[in-house]
Coordinates of C-alpha atoms and ligand atoms in Angstrom, one line a residue:
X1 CA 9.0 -62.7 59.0
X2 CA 7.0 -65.9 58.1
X3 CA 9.4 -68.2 60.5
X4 CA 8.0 -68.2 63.7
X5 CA 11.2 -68.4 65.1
X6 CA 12.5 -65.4 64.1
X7 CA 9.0 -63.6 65.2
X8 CA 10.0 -64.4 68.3
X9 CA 13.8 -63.0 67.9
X10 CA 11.9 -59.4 66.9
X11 CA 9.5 -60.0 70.1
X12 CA 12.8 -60.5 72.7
X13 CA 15.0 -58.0 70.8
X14 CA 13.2 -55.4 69.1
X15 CA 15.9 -53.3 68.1
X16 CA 17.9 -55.8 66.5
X17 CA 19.1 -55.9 63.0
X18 CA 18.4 -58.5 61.2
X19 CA 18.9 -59.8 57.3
X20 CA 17.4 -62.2 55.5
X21 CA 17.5 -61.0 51.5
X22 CA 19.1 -63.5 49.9
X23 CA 22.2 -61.7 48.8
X24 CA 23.1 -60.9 52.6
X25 CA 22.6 -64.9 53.1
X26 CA 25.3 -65.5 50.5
X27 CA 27.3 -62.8 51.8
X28 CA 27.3 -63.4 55.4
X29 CA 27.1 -67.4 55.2
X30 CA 30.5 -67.9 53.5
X31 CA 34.3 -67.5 54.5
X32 CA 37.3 -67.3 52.3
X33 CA 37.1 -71.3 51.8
X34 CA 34.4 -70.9 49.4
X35 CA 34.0 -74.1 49.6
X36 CA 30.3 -74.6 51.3
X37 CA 27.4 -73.4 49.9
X38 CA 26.1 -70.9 51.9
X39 CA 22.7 -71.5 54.1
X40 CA 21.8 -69.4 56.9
X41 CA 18.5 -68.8 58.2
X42 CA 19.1 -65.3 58.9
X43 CA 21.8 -62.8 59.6
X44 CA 21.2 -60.8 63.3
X45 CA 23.6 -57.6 63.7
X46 CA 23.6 -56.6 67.8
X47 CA 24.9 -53.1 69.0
X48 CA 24.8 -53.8 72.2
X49 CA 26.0 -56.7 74.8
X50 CA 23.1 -57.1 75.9
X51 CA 21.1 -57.5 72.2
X52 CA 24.1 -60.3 71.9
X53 CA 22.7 -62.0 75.3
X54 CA 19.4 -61.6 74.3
X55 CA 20.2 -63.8 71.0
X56 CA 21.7 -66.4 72.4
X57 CA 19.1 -66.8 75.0
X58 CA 16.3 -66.9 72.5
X59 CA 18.8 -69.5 70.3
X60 CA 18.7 -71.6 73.8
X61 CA 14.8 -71.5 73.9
X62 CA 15.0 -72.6 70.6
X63 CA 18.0 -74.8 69.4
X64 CA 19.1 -72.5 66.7
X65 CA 22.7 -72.8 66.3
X66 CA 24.8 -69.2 65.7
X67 CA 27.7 -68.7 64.0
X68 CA 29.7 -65.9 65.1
X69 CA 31.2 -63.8 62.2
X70 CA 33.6 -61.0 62.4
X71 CA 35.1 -60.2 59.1
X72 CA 35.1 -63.8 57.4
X73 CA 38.9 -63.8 56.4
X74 CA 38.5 -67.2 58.0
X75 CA 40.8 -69.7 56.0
X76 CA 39.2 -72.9 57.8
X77 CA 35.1 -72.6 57.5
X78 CA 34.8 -71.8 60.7
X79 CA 32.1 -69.2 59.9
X80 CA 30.9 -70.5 57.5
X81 CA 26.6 -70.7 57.7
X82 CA 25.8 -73.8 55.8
X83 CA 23.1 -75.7 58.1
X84 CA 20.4 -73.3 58.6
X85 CA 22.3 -71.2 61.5
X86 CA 21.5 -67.8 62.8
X87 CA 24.7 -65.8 61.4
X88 CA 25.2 -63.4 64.8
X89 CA 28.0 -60.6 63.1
X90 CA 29.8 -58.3 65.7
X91 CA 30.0 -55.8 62.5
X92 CA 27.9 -53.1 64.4
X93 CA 30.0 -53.5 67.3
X94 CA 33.1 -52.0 66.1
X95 CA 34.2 -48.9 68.6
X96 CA 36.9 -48.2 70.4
X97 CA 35.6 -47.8 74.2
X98 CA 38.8 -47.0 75.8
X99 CA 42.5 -46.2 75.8
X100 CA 44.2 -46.2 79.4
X101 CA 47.9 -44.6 79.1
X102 CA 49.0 -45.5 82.7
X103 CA 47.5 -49.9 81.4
X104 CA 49.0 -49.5 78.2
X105 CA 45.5 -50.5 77.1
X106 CA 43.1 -49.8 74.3
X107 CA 39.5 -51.7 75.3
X108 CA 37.0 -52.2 71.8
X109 CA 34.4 -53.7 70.7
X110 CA 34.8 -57.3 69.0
X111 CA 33.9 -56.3 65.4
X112 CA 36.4 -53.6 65.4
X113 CA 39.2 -54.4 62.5
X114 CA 42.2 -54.8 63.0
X115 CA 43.7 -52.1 61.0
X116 CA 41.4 -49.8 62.6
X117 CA 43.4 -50.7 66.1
X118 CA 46.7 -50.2 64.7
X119 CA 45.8 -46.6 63.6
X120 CA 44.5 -45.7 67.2
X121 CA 47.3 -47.5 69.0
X122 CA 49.2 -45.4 66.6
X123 CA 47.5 -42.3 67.5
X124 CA 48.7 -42.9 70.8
X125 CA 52.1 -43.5 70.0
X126 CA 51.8 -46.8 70.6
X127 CA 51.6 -50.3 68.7
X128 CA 49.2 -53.5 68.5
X129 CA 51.7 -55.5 67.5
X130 CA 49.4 -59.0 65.8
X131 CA 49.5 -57.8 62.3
X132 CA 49.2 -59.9 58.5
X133 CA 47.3 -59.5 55.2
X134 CA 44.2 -59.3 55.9
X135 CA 44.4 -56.4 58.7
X136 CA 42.0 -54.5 56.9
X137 CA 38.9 -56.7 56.8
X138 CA 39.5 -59.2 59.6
X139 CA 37.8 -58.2 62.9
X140 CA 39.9 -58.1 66.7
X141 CA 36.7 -60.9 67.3
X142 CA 38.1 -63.5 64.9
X143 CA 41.7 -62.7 65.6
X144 CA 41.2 -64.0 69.3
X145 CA 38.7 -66.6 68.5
X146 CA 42.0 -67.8 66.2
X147 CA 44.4 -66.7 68.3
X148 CA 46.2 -65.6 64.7
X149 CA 49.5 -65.2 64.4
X150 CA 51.0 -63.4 61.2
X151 CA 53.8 -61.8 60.0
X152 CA 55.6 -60.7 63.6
X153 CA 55.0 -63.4 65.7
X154 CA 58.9 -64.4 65.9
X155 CA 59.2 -61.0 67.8
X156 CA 55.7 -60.4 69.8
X157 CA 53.6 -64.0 69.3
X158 CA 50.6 -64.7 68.9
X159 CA 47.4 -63.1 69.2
X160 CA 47.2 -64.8 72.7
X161 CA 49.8 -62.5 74.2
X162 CA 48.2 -59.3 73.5
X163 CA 44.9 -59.8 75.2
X164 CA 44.3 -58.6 79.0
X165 CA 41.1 -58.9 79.5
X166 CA 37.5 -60.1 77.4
X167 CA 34.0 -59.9 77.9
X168 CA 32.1 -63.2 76.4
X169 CA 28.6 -64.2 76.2
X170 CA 28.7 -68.0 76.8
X171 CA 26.6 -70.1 74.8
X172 CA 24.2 -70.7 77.9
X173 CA 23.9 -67.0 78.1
X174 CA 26.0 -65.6 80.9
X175 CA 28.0 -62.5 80.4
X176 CA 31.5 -62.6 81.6
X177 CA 34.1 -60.3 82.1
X178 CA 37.6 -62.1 82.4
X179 CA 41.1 -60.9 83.7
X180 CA 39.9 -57.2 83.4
X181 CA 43.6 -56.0 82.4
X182 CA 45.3 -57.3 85.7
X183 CA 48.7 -57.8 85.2
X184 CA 48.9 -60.5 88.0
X185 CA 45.7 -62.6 88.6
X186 CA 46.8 -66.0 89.6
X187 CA 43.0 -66.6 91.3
X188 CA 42.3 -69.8 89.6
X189 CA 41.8 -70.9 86.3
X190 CA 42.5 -68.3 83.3
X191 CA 39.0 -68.5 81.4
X192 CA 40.2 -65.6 79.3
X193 CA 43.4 -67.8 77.3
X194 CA 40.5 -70.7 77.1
X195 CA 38.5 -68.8 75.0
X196 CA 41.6 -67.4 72.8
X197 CA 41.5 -69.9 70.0
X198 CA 38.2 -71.3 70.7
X199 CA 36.7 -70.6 67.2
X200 CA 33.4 -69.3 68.3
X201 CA 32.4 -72.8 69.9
X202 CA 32.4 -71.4 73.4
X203 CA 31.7 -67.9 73.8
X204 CA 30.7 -64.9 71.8
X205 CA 33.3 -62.1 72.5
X206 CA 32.1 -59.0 72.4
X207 CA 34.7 -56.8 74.0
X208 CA 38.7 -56.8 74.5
X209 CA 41.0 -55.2 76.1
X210 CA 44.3 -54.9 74.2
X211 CA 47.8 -54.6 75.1
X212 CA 49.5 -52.0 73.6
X213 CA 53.5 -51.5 73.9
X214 CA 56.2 -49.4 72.1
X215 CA 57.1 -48.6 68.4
X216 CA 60.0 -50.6 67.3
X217 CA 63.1 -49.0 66.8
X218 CA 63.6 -48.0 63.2
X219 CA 63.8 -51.1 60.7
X220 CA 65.1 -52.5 56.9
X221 CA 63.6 -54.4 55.4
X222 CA 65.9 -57.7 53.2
X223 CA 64.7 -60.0 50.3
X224 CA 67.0 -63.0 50.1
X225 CA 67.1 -65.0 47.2
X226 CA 68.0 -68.4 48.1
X227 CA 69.5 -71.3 45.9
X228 CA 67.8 -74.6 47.6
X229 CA 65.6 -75.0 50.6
X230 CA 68.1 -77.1 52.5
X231 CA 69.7 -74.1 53.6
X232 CA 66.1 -72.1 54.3
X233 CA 67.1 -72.8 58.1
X234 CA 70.8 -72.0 58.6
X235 CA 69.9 -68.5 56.9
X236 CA 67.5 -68.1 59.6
X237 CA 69.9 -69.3 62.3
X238 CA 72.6 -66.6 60.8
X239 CA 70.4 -63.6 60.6
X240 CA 69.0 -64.4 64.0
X241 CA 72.2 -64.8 65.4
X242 CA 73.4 -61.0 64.4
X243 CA 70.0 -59.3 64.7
X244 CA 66.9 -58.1 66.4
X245 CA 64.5 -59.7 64.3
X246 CA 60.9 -58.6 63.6
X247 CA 59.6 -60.8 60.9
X248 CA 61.5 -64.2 59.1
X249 CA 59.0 -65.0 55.8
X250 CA 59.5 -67.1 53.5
X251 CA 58.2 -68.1 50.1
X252 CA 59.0 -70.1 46.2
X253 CA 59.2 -69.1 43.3
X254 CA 55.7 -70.3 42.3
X255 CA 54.6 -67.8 44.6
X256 CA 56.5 -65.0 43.3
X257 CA 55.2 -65.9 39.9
X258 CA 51.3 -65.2 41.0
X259 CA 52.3 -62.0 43.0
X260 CA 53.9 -60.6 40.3
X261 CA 51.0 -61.7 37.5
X262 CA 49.0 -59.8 40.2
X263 CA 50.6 -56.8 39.7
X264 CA 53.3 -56.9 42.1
X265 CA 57.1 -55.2 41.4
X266 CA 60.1 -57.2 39.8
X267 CA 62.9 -57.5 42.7
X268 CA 65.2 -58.9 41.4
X269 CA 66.8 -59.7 37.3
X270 CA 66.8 -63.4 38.1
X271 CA 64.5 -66.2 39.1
X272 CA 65.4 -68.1 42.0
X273 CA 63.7 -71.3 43.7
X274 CA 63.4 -69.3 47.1
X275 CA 62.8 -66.8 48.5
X276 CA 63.1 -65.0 52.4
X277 CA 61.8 -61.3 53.5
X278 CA 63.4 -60.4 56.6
X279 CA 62.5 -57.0 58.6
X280 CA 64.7 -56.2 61.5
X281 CA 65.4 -53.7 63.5
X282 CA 68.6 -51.1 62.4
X283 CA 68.7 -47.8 63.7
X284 CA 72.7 -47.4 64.2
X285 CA 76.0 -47.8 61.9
X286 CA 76.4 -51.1 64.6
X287 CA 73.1 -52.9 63.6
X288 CA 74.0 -52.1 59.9
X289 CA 76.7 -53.8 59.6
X290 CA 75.7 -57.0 61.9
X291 CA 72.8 -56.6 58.6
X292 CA 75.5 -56.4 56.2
X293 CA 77.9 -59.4 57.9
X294 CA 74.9 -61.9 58.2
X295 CA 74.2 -61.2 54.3
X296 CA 77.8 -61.6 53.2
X297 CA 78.6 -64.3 55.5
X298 CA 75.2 -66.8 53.7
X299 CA 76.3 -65.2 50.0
X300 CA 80.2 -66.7 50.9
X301 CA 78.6 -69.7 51.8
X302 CA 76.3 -70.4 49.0
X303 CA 73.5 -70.1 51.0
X304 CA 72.3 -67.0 49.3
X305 CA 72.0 -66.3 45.7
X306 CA 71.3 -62.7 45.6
X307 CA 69.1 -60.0 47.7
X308 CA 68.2 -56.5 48.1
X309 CA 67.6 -54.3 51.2
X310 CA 64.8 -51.3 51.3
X311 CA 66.2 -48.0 50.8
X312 CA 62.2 -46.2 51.4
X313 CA 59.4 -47.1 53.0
X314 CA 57.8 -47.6 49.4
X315 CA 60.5 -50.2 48.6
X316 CA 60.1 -51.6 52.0
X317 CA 56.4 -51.9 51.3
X318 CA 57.4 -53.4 47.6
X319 CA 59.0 -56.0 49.1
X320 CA 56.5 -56.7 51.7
X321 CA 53.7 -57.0 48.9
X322 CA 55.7 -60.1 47.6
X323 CA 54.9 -62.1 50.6
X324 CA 51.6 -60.6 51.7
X325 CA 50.2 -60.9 48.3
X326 CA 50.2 -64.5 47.7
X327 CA 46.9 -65.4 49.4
X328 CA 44.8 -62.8 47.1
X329 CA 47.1 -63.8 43.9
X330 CA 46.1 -67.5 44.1
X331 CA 42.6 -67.7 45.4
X332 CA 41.6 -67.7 42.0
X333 CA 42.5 -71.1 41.9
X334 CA 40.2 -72.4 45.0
X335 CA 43.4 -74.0 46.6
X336 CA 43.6 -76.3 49.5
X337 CA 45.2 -75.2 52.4
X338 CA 47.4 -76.4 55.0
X339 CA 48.8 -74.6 57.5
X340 CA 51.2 -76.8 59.4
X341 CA 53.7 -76.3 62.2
X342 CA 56.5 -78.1 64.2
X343 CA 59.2 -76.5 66.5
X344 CA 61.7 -74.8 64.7
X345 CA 64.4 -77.8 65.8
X346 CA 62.9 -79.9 63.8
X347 CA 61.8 -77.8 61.0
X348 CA 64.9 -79.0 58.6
X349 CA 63.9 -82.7 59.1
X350 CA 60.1 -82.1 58.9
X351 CA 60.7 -80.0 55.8
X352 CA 62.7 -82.7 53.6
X353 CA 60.0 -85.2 54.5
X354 CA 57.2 -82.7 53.7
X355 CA 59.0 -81.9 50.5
X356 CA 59.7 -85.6 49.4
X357 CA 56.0 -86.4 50.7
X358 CA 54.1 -83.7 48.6
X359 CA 56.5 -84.1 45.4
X360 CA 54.9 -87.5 45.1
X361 CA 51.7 -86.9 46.1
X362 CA 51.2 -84.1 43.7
X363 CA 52.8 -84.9 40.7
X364 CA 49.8 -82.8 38.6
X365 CA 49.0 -80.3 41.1
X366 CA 51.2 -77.2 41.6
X367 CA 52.3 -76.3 45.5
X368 CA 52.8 -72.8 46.5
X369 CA 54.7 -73.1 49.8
X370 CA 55.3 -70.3 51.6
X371 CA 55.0 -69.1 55.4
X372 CA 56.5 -68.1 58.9
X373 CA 59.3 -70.4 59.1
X374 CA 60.7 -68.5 61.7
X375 CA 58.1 -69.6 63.6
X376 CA 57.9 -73.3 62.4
X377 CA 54.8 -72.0 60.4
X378 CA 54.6 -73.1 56.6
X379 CA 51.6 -72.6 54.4
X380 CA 51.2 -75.6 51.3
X381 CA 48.6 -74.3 49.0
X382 CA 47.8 -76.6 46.5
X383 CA 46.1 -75.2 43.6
X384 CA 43.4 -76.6 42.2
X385 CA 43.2 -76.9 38.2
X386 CA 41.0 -75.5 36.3
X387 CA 39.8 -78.4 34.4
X388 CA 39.7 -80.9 37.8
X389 CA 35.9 -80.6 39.6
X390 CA 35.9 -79.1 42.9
X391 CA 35.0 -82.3 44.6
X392 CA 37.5 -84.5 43.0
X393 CA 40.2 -81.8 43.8
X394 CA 39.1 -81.6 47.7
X395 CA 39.1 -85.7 48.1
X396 CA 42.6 -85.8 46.3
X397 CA 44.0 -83.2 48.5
X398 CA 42.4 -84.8 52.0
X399 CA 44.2 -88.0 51.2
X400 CA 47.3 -85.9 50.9
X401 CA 46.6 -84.4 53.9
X402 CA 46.2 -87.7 56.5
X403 CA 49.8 -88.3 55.3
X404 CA 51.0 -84.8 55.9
X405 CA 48.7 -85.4 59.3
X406 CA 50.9 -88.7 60.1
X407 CA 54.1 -87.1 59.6
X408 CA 53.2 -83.8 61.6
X409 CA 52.6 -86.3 64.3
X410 CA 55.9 -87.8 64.1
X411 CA 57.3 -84.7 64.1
X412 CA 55.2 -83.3 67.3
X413 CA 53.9 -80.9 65.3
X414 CA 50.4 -79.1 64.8
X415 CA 48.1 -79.5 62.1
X416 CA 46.9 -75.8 62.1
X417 CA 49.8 -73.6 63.3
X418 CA 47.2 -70.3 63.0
X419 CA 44.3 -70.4 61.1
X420 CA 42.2 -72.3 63.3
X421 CA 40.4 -76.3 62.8
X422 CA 37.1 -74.9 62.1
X423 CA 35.6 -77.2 59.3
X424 CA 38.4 -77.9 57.2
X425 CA 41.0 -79.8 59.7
X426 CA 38.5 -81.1 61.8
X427 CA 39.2 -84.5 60.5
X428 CA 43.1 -84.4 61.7
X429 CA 42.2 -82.9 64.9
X430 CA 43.3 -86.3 66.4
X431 CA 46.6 -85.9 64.7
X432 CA 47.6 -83.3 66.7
X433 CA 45.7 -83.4 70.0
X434 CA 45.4 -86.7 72.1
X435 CA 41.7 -88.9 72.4
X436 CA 42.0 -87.2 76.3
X437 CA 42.4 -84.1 75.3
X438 CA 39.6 -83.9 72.8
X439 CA 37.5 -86.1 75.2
X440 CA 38.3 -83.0 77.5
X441 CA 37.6 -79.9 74.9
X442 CA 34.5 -81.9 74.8
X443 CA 33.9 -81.5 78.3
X444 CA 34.7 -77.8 78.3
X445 CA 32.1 -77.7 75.6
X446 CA 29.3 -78.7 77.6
X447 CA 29.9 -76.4 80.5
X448 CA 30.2 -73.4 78.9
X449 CA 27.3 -74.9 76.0
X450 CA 24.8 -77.0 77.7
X451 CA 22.7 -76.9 74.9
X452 CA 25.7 -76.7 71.8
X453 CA 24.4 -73.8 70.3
X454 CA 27.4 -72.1 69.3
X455 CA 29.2 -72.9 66.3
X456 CA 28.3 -77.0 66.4
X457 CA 30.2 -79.2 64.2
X458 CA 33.3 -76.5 63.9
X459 CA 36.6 -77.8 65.4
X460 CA 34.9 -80.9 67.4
X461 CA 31.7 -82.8 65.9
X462 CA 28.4 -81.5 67.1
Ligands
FAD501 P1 36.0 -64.9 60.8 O1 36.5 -65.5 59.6 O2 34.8 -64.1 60.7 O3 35.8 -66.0 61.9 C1 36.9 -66.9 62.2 C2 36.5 -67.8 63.4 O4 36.3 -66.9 64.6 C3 35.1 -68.4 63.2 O5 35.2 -69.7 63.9 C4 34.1 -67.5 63.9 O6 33.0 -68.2 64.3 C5 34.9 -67.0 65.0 N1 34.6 -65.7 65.5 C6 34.6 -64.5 64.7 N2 34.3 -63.5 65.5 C7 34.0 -64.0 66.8 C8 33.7 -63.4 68.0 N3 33.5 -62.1 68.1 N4 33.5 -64.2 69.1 C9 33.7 -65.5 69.0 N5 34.1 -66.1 67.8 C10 34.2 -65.3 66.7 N6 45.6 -65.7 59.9 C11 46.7 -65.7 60.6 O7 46.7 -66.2 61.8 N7 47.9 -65.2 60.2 C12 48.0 -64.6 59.0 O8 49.1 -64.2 58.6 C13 46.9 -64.5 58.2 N8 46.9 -63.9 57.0 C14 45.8 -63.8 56.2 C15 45.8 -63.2 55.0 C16 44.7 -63.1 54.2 C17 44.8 -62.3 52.9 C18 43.5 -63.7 54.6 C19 42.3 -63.7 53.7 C20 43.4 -64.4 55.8 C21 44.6 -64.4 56.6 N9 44.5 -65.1 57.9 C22 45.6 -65.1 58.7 C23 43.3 -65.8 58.3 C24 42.3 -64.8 59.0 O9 42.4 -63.5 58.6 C25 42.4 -64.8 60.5 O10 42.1 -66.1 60.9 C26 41.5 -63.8 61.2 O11 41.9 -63.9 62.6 C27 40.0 -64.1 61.1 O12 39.3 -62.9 61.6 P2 37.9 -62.7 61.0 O13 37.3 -61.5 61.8 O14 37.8 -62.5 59.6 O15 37.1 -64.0 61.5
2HG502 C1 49.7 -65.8 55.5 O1 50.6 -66.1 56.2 C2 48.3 -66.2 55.8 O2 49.8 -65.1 54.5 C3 47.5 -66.9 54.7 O3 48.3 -67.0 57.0 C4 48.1 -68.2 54.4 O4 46.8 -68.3 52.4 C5 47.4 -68.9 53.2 O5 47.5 -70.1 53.1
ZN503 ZN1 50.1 -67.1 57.9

């Protein structure tokens, strides 16, 4: 080690892991933005809460920033390493530590992934219900430093209603343990739902403890193919009307096009503009036919074109791969992002002005929408061409983006629904979030980061 600095993180932590070949710098210094170049000084890998203490301490003593990483599915850069910041990855830390039958409660380390809870909730015939694409390489760490949503939120939210208890290590080095799985704790102020969401910027969690609840009844799964996106939202209205709904997805045809170059199954003999997948529950002859009304009633009134409805769990999973397979089918193309929301009341209105908005703005650019609209969640990737420079692409697609900003704000609605503001919506923060309320995160900041060590210039500027 010829950087005195990290000497002196050997010295206070001498069992620590650390990396700093230049392949692990590449590695552990990028997200899925790809869109920084990738700088750390060195990558440290704890095993224990207390090696994660230790680091911060010494990154106290001496201003190093840290960047905590789980398993860098991150679509918004925010852990990204591009400034010379000590990478601090919970991949070590990945057990399970508990599961408590009579809590309902599975307690695991931070880097644990998220596929690797469902199977042990599963083992205990229960469920983790926060679930999306990237289950097998994103960590239960970055899902709460998100507060991701995915694929069932219409049916079990967010990531934020899943978590009964945390242990953080603050930036200024304390170890807390918050909520520890009370049910009822109305002692003050909930620490714990503060640092849901907060990117990395105020603590470093290292454990969770995880609600667990029951299998869903039995479930089909629907494609819907639909003729024009005017009616996206009186399908949704009808099938949630008649149904028990688990998931509400939606996607274009420009989407099924790269799933389907990617390898994905046919559905359907025609093309159609849109598309729906819609899993709900039906387990009796009753819920069937409530399935079977709510498809005929939107084919008699032209809101649906055709569909299909899984008759296996393969097919079920066939249709699934349609929408879960469009962020891996197009990130070949480096696209830009947005991941908007607005209530679901004004999702029709907000969505003809979106439409109108990017039809114009991108005559020469194509936009894959797709997304949670039963949530109010849509996801415009813009792809970038191959024969248009990265930079060029980027500033064309910010501009875009301040007038998607000003009409989310006209709408009331959010410019990242789930993925977080990290680096890439930092600049639109103020589009969603009042001067006093970022004057306040800023607040927040300080006390739990005197010194700003953790994850400076993600979300708010450093
Ligand atoms: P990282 O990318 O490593 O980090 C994300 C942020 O969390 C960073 O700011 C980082 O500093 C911070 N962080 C990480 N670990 C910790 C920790 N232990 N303590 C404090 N801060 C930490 N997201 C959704 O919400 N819904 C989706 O449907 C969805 N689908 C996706 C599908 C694909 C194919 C991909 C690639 C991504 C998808 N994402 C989705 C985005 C991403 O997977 C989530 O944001 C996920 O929660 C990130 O977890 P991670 O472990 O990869 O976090
Ligand atoms: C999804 O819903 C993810 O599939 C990823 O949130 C969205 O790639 C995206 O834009
Ligand atoms: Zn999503």
């Amino acid at each position: 080690m010829t950087d005195p600095r990290l000497a002196d993180l050997l010295q206070s932590v001498p069992d620590l892991r650390l990396k700093t070949d230049a392949a692990d710098l590449e590695h552990y210094g990028r997200d899925w933005t790809r869109r920084w170049t990738p700088a750390p000084l060195a990558i440290a890998l704890p095993g224990t809460v207390a090696e994660v203490q230790a680091v911060v301490q010494w990154a106290n003593r001496h201003g190093v920033a840290v960047v905590p990483s789980g398993g860098r599915t991150g679509l918004s850069g925010g852990a990204v390493a591009a400034n010379g910041e000590l990478v601090l990855s919970l991949e070590r830390m990945n057990k399970v530590l508990d599961f408590d039958a009579v809590d309902r409660t599975l307690t695991v380390q931070a880097g644990i992934a998220l596929e690797a809870v469902h199977n042990t909730a599963r083992e205990h015939g229960l469920v983790y219900p926060v679930d999306f694409g990237a289950r097998g390489s994103c960590s239960i760490g970055g899902n709460i430093a998100t507060n991701a949503g995915g694929i069932r939120v219409i049916r079990y939210g967010n990531t934020r209603e899943w978590i009964a208890g945390l242990t953080v290590v603050t930036g200024a080095g304390e170890v807390l343990e918050l909520n520890r799985a009370l049910v009822k704790n109305s002692s003050g102020y909930d620490f714990r739902q503060l640092m849901i969401g907060s990117e990395g910027t105020l603590g470093i969690v290292v454990e969770a403890i995880l609600r667990l609840t029951d299998p869903p009844p039995p479930t089909n799964v629907m494609l819907l193919a639909l003729p024009s996106f005017e009616v996206l939202m009186r399908v949704f209205a009808e099938f949630r009307g008649r149904l028990r709904l688990e998931a509400f997805e939606f996607f274009t045809d420009h989407a099924l096009r790269h799933v389907l170059a990617h390898g994905a199954h046919k559905p359907l003999d025609q093309e159609y503009p849109y598309y729906v997948v819609t899993e709900f529950a039906s387990d009796d002859e009753a819920t069937e036919a409530a399935a079977m009304a709510a498809f005929e009633h939107c084919m008699e009134q032209g809101w649906v074109a055709d569909g299909v409805i899984s008759q296996s769990e393969a097919q079920a999973q066939q249709i699934w791969r349609l929408r879960e397979g469009i962020t891996e089918a197009v990130a070949r193309y480096k696209p830009y992002k947005n991941d908007v929301s607005v209530r679901i009341s004004a999702m029709p209105a907000f969505l003809a002005q979106a439409q109108a908005l990017l039809g114009q703005a991108y005559p020469h650019f194509e936009v894959v929408w797709f997304g949670h609209i039963g949530d109010g969640n849509l996801h415009i990737n813009v792809l970038k061409p191959d024969d248009t420079a990265d930079a060029e692409f980027v500033a064309q697609c910010e501009q875009v983006t301040k007038l998607l900003a000003q009409a989310l704000q006209a709408h009331g609605g959010s410019i990242s629904a789930e993925h977080g503001i990290g680096l890439v919506k930092k600049p639109y923060l103020g589009s969603t979030r009042s001067d006093a309320e970022v004057a306040l995160m800023r607040g927040v900041k300080r006390v739990f980061d005197p010194n700003g060590i953790l994850n400076p210039g993600k979300l708010l500027d450093a």
